[in-house]
PDB file of C-alpha atoms in Angstrom:
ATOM      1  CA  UNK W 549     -38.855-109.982   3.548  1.00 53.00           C
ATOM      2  CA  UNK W 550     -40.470-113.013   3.121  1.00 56.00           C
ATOM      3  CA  UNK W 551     -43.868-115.460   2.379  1.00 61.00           C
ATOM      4  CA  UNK W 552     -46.705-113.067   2.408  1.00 81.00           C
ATOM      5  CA  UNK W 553     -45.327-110.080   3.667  1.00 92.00           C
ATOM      6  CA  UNK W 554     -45.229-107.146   1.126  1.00 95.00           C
ATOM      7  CA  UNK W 555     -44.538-103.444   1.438  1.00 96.00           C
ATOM      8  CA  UNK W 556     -47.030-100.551   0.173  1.00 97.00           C
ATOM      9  CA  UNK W 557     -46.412 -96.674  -0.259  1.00 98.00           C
ATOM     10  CA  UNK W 558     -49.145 -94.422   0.631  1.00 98.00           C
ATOM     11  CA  UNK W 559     -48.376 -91.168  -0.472  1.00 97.00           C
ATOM     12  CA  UNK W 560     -50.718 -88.134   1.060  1.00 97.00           C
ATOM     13  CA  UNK W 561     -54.321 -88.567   0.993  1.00 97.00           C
ATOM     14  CA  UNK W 562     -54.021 -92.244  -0.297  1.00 98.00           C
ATOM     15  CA  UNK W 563     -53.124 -93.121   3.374  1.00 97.00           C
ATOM     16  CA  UNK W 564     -56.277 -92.479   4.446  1.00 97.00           C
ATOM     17  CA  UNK W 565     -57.939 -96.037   4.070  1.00 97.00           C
ATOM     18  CA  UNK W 566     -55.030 -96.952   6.114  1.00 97.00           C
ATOM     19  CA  UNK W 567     -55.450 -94.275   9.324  1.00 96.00           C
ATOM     20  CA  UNK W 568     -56.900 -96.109  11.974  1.00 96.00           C
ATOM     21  CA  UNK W 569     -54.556 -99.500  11.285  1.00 97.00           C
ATOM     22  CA  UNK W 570     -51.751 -97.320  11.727  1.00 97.00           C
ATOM     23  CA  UNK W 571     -53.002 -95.143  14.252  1.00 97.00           C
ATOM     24  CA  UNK W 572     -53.748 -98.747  16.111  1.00 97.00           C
ATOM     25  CA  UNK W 573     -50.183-100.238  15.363  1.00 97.00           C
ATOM     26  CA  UNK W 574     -48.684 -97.106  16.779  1.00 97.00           C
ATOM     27  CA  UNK W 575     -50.146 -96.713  20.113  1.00 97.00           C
ATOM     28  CA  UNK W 576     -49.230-100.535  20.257  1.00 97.00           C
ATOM     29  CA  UNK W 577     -45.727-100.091  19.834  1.00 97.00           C
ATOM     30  CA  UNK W 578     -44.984 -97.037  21.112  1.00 97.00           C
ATOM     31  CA  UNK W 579     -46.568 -98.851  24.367  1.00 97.00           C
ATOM     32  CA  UNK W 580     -43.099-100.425  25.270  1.00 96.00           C
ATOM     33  CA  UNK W 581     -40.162 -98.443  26.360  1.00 97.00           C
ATOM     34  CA  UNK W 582     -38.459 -95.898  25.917  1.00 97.00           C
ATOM     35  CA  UNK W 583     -41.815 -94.561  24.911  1.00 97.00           C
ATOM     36  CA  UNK W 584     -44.337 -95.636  26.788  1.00 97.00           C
ATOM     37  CA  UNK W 585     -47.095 -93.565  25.487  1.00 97.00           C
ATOM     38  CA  UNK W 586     -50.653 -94.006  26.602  1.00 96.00           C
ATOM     39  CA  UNK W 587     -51.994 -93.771  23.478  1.00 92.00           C
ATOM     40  CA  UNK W 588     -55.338 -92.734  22.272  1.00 93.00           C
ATOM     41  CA  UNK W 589     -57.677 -92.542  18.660  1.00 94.00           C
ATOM     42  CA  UNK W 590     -57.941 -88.749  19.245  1.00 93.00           C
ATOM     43  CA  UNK W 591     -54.176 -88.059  19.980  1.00 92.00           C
ATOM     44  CA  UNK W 592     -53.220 -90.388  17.042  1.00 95.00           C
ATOM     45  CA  UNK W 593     -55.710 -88.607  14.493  1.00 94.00           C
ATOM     46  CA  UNK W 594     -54.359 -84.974  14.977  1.00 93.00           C
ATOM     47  CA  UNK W 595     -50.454 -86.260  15.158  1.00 93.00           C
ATOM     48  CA  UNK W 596     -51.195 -87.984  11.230  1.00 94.00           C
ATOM     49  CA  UNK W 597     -53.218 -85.240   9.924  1.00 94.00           C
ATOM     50  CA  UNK W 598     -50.272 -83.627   8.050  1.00 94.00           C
ATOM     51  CA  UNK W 599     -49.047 -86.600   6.493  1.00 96.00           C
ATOM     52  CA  UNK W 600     -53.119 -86.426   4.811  1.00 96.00           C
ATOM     53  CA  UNK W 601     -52.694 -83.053   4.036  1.00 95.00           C
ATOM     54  CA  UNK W 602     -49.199 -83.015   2.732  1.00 97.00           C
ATOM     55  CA  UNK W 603     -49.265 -84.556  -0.925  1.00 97.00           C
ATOM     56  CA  UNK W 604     -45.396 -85.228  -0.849  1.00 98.00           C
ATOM     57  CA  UNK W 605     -45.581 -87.634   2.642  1.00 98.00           C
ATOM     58  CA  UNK W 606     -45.378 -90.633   2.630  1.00 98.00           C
ATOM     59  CA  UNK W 607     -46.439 -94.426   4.755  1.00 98.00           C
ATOM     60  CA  UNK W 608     -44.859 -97.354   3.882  1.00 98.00           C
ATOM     61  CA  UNK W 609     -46.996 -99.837   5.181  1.00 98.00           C
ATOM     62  CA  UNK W 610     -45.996-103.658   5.711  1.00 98.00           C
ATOM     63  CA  UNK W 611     -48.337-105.916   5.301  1.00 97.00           C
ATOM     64  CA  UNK W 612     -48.647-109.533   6.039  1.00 96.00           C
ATOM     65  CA  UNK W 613     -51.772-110.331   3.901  1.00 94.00           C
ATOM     66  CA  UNK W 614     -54.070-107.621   4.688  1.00 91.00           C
ATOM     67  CA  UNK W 615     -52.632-106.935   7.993  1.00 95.00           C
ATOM     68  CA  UNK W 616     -51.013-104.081   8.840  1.00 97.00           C
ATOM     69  CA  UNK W 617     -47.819-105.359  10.445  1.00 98.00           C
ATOM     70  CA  UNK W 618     -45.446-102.367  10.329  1.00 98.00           C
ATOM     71  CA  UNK W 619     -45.192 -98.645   9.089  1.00 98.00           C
ATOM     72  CA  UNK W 620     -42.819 -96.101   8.312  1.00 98.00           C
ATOM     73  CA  UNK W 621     -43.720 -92.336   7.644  1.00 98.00           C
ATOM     74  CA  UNK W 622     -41.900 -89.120   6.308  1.00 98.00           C
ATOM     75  CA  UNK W 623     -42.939 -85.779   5.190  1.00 98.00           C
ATOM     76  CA  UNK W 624     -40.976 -82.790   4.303  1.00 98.00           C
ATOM     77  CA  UNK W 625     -39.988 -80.631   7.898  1.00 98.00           C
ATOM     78  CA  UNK W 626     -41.370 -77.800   6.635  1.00 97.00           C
ATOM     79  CA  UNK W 627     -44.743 -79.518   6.492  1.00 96.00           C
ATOM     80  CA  UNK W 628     -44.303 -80.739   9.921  1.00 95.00           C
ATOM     81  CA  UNK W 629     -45.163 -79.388  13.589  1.00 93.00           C
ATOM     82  CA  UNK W 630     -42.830 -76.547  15.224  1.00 95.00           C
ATOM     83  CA  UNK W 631     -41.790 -78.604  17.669  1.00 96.00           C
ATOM     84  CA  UNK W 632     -39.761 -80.254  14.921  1.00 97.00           C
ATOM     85  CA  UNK W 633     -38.893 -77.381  12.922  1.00 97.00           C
ATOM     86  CA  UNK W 634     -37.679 -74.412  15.760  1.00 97.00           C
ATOM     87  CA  UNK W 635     -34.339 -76.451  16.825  1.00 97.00           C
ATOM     88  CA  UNK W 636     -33.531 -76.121  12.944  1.00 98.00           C
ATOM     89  CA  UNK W 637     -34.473 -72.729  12.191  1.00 97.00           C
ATOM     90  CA  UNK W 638     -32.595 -71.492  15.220  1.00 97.00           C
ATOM     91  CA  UNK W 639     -29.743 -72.135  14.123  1.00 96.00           C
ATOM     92  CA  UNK W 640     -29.950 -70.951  10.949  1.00 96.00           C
ATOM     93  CA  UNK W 641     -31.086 -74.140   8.817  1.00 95.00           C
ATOM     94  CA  UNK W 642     -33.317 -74.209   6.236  1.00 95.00           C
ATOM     95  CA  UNK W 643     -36.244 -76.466   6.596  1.00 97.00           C
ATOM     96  CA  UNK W 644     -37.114 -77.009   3.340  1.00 97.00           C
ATOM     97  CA  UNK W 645     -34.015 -78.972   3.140  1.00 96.00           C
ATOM     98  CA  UNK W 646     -34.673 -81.722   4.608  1.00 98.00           C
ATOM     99  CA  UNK W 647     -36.834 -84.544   4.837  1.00 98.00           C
ATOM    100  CA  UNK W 648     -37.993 -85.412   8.477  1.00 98.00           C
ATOM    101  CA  UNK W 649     -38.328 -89.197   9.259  1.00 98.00           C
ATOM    102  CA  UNK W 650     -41.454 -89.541  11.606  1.00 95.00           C
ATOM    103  CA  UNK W 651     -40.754 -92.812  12.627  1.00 94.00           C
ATOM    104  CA  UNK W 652     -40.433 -96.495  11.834  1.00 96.00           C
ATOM    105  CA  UNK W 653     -42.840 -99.151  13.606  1.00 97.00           C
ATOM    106  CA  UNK W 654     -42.869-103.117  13.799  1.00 97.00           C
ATOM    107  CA  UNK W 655     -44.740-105.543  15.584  1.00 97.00           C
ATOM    108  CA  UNK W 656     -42.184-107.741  17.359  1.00 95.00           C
ATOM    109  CA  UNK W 657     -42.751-110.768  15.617  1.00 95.00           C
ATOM    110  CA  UNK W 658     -42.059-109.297  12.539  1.00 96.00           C
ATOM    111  CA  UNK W 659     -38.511-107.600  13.693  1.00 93.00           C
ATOM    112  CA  UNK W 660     -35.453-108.781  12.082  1.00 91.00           C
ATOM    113  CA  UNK W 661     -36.271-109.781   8.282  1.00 92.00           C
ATOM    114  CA  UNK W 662     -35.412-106.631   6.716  1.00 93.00           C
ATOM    115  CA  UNK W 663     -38.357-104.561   6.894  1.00 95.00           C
ATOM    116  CA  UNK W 664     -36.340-101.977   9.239  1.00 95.00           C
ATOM    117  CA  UNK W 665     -33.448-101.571   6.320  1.00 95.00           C
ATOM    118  CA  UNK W 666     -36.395-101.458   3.607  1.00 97.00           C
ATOM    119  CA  UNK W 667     -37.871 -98.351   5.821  1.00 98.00           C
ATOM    120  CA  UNK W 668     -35.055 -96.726   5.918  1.00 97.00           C
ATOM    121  CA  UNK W 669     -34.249 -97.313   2.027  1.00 97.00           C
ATOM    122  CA  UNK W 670     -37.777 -96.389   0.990  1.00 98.00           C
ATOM    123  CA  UNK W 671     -37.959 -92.666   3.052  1.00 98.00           C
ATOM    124  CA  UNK W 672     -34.575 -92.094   1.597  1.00 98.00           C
ATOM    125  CA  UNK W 673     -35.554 -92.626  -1.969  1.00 98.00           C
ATOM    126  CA  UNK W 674     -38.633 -91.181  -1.705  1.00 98.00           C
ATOM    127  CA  UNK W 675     -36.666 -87.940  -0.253  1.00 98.00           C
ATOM    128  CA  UNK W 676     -34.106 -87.858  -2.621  1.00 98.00           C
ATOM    129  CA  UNK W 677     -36.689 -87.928  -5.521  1.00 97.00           C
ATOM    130  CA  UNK W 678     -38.044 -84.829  -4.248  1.00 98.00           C
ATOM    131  CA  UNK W 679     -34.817 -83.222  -4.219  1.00 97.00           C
ATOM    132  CA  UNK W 680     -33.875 -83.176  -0.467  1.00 97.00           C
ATOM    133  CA  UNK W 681     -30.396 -82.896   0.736  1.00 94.00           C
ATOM    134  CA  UNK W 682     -31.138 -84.313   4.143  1.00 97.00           C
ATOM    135  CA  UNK W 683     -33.375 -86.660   6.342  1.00 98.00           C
ATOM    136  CA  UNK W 684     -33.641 -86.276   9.839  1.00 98.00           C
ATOM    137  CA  UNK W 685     -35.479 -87.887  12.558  1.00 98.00           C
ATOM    138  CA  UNK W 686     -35.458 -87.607  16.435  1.00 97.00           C
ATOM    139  CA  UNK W 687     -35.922 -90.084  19.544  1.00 97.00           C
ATOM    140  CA  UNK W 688     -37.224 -89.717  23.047  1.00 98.00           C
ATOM    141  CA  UNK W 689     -34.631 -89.324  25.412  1.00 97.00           C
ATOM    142  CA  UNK W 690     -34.661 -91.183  28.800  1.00 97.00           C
ATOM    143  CA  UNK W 691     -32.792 -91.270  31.911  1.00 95.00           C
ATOM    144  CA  UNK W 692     -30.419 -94.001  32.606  1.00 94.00           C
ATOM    145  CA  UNK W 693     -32.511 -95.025  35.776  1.00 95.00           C
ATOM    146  CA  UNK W 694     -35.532 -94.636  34.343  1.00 95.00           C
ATOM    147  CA  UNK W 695     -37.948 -97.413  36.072  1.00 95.00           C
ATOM    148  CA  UNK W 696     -39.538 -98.331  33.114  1.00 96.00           C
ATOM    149  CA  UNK W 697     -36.882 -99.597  31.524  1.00 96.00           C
ATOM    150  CA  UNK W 698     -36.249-103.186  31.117  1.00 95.00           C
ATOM    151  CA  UNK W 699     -33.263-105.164  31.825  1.00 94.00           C
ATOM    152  CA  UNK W 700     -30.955-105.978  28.877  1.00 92.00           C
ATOM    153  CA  UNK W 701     -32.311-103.262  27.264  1.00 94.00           C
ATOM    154  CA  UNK W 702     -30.363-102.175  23.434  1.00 92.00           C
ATOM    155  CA  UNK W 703     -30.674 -98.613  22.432  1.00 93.00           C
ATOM    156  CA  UNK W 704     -30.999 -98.448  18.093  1.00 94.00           C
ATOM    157  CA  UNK W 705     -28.219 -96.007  18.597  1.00 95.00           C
ATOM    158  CA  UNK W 706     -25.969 -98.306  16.860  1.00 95.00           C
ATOM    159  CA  UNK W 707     -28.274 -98.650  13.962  1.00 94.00           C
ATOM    160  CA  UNK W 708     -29.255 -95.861  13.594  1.00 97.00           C
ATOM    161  CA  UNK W 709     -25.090 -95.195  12.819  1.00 97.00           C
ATOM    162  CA  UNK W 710     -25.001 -98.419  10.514  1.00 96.00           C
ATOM    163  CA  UNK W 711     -27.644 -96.407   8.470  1.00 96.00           C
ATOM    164  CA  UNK W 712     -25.402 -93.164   8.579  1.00 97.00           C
ATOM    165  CA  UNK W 713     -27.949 -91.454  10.604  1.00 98.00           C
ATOM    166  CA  UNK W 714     -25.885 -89.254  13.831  1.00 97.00           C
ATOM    167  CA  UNK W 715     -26.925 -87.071  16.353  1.00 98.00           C
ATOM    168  CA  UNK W 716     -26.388 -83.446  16.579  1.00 97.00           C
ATOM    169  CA  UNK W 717     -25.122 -82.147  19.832  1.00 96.00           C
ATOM    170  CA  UNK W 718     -27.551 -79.345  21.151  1.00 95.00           C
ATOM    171  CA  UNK W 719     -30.266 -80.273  18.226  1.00 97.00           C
ATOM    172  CA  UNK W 720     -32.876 -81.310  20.780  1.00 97.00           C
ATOM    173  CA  UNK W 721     -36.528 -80.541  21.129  1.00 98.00           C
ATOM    174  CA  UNK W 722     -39.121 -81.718  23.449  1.00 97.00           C
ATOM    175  CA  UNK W 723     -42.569 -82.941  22.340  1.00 96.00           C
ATOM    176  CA  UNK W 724     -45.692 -83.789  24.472  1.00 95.00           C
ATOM    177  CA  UNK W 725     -47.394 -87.063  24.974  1.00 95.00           C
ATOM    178  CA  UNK W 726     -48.940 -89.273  28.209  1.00 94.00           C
ATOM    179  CA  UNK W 727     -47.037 -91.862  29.258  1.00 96.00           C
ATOM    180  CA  UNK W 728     -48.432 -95.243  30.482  1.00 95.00           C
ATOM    181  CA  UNK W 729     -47.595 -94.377  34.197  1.00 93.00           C
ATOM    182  CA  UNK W 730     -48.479 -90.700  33.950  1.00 93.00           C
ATOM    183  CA  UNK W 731     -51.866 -89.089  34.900  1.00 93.00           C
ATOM    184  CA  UNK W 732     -51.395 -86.117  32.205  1.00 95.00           C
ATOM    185  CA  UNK W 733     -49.515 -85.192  29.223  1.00 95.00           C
ATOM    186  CA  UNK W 734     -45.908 -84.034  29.302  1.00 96.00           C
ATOM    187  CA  UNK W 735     -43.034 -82.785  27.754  1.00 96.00           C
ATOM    188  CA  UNK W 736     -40.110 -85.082  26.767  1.00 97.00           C
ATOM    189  CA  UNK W 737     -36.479 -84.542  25.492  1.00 98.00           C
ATOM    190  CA  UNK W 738     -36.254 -85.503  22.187  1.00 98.00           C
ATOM    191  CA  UNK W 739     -32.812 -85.912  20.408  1.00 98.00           C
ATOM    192  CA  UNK W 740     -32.198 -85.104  16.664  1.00 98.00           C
ATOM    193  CA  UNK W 741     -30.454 -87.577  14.114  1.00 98.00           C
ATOM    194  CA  UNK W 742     -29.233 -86.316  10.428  1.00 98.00           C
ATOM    195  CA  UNK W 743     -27.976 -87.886   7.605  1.00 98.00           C
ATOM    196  CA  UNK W 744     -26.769 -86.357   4.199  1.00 97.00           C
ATOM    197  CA  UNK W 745     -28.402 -87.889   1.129  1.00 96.00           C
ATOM    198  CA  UNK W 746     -25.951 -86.293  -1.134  1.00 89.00           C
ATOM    199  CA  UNK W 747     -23.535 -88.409  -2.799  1.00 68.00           C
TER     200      UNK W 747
END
């Protein structure tokens, strides 16, 4: 990180001056592929009302002055949706465990100065302060042919690895949004990614 840019950890309520920047940031990212969710105010204000609720979540928020530039968010799983927590406690795992990495957001211009590594540092510590064993997160899966997606495109796949984070054969879920060239809401595949904060 450089200049003006500076990072800032919201934990719980104190993210709520901060809602509708991030709420904004997201449905701007998450715009592009492989997402390409169609997103709305409404949708966005019921998907971040547990990290409000949950005293132990937690927004790291990049700013570049008073611009909200990037965010990162985590809460513990078993504060989060069941859509996130049934492929876990089918087989057997306890939620309260681990530490569920919502996801990690930058505006393009800002990509590549190290506020994707910081993200990833800051959940971490943050989870491992609380006394979690893991931190998980999952991604959207999408066809290889999908029309959407652009040429040259680079799955994070590879670092996603570089930050020891792997996926779990058969620890899938699916979770429902619109998509930019849908008409309604639907289901997608959504692949799960641990990593063992335990030295």
């Amino acid at each position: 990180m450089n200049g003006s840019l500076r990072l800032l950890a919201a934990r719980g309520a104190e993210l709520a001056p901060w809602l509708n920047a991030l709420a904004e940031l997201r449905i701007r990212v998450f715009r592009d592929y492989p997402y390409l969710y169609d997103g709305s105010l409404e949708y966005e204000m019921a998907y971040l009302a547990p990290y409000l609720r949950c005293e132990d979540s937690l927004c790291l928020l990049a700013l570049d002055g008073d611009r909200v530039v990037g965010a990162s968010t985590g809460l513990p799983l078993a504060r989060e949706v069941d859509e996130f927590q049934a492929p876990f406690l089918a087989r057997g795992v306890a939620v309260e465990d681990i530490f569920y990495c919502a996801e990690s957001v930058l505006l393009p211009d800002y990509r590549g100065r190290g506020l994707y590594r910081a993200f990833f540092a800051g959940r971490e510590a943050h989870a491992k302060h609380l006394g979690f064993a893991q931190a998980a997160f999952c991604a959207v899966v999408r066809p290889e042919d999908h029309p959407l997606k652009p040429a040259g495109y680079r799955p994070l796949t590879t670092i996603w690895a570089r930050f020891g984070y792997h996926p779990v054969p058969g620890l899938d879920t699916r979770f429902r949004w619109k998509d930019r060239d849908q008409a309604d809401e639907t289901d997608k595949p959504m692949q799960f990614y641990l990593k063992s904060l335990e030295a």
